XYZ file of C-alpha atoms in Angstrom:
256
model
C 157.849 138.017 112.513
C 158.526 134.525 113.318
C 155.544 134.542 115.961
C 153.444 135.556 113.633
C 154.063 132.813 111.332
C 154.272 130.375 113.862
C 150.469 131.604 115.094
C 149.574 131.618 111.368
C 150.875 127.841 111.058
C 149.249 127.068 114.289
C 145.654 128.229 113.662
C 146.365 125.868 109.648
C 146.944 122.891 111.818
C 144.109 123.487 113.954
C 141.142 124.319 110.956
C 143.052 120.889 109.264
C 142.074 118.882 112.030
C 139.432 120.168 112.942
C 137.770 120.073 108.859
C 139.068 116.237 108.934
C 137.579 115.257 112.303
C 133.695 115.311 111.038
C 134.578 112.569 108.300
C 135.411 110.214 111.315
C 132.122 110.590 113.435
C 129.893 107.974 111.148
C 126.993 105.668 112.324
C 129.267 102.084 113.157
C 127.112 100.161 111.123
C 127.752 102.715 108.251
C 130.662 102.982 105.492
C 131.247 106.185 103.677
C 128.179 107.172 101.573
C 127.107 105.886 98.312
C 127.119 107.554 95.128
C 124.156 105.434 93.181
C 121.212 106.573 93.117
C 118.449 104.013 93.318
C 114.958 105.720 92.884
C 114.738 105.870 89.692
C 114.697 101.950 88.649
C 112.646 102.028 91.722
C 110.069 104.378 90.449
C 110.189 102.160 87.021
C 110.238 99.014 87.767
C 107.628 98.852 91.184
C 104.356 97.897 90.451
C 101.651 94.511 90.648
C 99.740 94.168 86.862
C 96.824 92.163 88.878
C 96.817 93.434 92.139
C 97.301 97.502 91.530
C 98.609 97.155 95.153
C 102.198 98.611 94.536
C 102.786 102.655 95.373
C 106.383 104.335 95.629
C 107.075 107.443 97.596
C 110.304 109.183 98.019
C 111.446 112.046 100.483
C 114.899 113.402 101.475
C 116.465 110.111 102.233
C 114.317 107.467 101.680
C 111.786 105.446 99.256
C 108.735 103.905 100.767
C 107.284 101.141 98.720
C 103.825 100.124 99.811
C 102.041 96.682 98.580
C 99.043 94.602 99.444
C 102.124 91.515 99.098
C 99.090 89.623 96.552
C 100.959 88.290 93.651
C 100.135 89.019 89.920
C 100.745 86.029 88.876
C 99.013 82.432 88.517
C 99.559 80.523 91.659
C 97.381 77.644 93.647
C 97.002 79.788 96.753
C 94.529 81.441 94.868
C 92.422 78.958 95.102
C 90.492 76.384 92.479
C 87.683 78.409 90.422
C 89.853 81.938 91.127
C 90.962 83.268 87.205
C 94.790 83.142 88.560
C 94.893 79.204 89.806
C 97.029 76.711 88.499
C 97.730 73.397 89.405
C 101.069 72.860 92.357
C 104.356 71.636 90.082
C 104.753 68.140 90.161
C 103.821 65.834 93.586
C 103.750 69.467 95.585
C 100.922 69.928 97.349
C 99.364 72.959 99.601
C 100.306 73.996 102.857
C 98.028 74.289 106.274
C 98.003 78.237 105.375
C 95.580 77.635 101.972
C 94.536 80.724 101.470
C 96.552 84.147 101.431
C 95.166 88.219 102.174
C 96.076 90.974 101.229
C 98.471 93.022 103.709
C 99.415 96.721 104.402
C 103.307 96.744 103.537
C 105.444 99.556 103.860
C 109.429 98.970 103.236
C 111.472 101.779 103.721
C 115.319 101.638 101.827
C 117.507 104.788 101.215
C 118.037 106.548 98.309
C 121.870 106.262 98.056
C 122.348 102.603 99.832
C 125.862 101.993 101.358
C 127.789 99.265 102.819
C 127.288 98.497 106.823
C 130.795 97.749 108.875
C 128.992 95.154 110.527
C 126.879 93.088 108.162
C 123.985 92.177 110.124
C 122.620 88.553 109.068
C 118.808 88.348 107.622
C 116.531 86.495 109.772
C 112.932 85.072 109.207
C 110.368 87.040 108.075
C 110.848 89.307 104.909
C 114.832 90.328 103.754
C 112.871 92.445 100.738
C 110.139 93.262 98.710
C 110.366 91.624 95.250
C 109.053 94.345 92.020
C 105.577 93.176 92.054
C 105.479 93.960 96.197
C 105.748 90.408 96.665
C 107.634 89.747 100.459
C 111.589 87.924 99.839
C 112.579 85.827 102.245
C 115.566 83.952 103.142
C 116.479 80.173 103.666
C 114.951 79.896 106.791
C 110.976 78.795 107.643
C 109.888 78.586 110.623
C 112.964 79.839 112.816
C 114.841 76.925 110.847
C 116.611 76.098 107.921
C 114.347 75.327 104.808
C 113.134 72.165 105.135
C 111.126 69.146 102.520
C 108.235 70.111 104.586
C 108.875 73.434 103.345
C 109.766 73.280 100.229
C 107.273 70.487 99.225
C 104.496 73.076 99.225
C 105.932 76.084 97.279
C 103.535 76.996 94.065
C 105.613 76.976 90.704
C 106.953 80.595 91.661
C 109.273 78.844 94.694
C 106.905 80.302 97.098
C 103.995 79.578 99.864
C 101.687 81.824 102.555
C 102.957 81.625 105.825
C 100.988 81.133 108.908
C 99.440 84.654 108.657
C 98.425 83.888 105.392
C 101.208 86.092 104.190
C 102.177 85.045 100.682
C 106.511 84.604 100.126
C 109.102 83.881 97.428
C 111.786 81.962 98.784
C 113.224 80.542 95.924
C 113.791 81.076 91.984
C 110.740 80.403 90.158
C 108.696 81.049 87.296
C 107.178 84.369 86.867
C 110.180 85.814 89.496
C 112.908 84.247 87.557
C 114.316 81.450 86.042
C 118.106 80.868 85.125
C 118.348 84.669 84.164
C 119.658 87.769 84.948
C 116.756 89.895 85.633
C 116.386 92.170 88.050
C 113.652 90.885 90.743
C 113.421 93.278 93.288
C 115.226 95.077 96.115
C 116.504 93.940 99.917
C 116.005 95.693 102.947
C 119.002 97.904 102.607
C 118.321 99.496 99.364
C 120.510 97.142 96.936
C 118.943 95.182 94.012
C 118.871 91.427 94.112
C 119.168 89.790 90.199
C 118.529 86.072 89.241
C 121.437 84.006 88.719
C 123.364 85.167 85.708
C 124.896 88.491 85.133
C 123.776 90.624 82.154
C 126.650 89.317 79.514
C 124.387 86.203 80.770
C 127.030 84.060 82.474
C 127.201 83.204 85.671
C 128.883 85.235 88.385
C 132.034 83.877 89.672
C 133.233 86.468 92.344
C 129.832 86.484 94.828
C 131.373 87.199 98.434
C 130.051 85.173 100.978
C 126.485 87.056 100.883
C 126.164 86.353 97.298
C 126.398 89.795 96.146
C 129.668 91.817 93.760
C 129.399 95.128 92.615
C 129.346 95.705 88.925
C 126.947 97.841 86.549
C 123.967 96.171 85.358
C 121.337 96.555 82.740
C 119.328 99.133 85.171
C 123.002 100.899 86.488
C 125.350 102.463 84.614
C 127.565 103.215 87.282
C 128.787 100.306 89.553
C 126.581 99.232 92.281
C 126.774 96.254 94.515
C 124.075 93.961 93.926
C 122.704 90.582 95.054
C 122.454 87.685 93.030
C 120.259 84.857 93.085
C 122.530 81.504 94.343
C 123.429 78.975 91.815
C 123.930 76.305 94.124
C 120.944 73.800 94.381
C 119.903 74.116 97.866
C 120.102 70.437 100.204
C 118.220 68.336 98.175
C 114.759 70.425 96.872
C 116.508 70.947 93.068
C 115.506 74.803 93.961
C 117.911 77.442 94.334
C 117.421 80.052 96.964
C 116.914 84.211 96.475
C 119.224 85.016 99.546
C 121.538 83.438 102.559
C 123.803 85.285 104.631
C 123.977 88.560 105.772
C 122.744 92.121 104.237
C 125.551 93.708 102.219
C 123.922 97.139 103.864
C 122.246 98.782 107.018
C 118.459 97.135 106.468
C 115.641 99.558 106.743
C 112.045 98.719 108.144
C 109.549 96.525 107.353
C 105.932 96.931 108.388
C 103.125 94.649 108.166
């Protein structure tokens, strides 16, 4: 009798382990999963009121959001005697890259974002697509820090084309957001990025070090981590920048 219950205990510790062991084999840049699901307020909130050049599409694991990256909004870099120009903001002035074109975007983000081990820092080019397909970018221009020579040629929106003509927000602006709390787009892995206040409309005081808490918001009822806009005026430009640091998340693609 007592061999018997020893096998029977034996083969209980055995299925125990072996049950557990599957919850420790995980991607190293991945936490445990995330419960929030983000395709809905993606599904809502995507799309260009000019342009038309905004498209969602959502599988298993994933949402692809394709743009043209054109903005529907008035801006410069449209050019003078185009129905969307307006004049630069004060002594700003344009760019060498004058004009912008229309581009073939697709970013892919997961359904159910989750926290990375290692948070991988964001790097020039586009950190996220902003809800009118609009490319986000970082502080950097150039493979540098944001510099006057930057800055001094953003349209009213806190943004410029780049060398390929590619059209950018890099900073808060009107017609992305201004001192607010709305929600302006999404990053590269999957969480939302708001302006500067949170949506009791005060201003966040527990951002970690990549400028993000989790908390529900006016488009989550269940607690997500989310980016905020900084509200630190960045070097000396008066702007304040959409994102620094590292992703909070594992970033998906980007394809131009």
């Amino acid at each position: 009798m007592r061999k018997i219950l020893l096998s029977i205990a034996l083969i209980c510790l055995f299925a125990c382990q072996n049950n557990d062991f599957p919850d420790e084999i995980m991607d190293d840049n991945s936490s445990s999963g995330s419960t929030v699901d983000i395709s809905n307020v993606v599904l809502t909130y995507f799309k260009n009121e000019y342009t038309d050049g905004v498209s969602v599409e959502i599988n298993d694991n994933n949402i692809l959001i394709r743009s043209t990256g054109l903005p529907d909004h008035k801006t410069p870099y449209w050019g003078e005697g185009h129905e969307m120009y307006e004049e630069f903001p004060g002594t700003n002035h344009a760019n060498m890259n004058t004009t912008m074109i229309s581009w073939n975007y697709v970013m892919t983000i997961p359904i159910y974002p989750e926290e990375a081990n290692n948070k991988e820092q964001t790097e020039l080019g586009p950190v996220g697509m902003a809800l009118n397909g609009v490319p986000l970018y970082n502080d950097y221009e150039g493979g540098g820090l944001l510099q006057e020579n930057a800055w001094s040629t953003f349209d009213a929106s806190g943004a410029h084309p780049g060398p390929n003509e590619d059209y950018h927000y890099h900073c808060e602006g009107t017609y992305l957001t201004v001192d607010d709390s709305n929600l302006i787009g999404f990053l590269r892995d999957g969480f939302p990025i708001y302006g500067r206040k949170d949506m009791d409309g005060t201003y966040p005081d527990d951002l970690d070090e990549n400028g993000g808490h989790e908390r529900v918001t006016y488009d989550f009822s269940e607690s997500i981590y989310h980016y905020h806009v900084s509200n630190d005026i960045y070097s000396t430009s008066g702007l304040y920048v959409i994102k620094s640091g590292a992703y909070h998340g594992t970033k998906g693609t980007f394809m131009q």
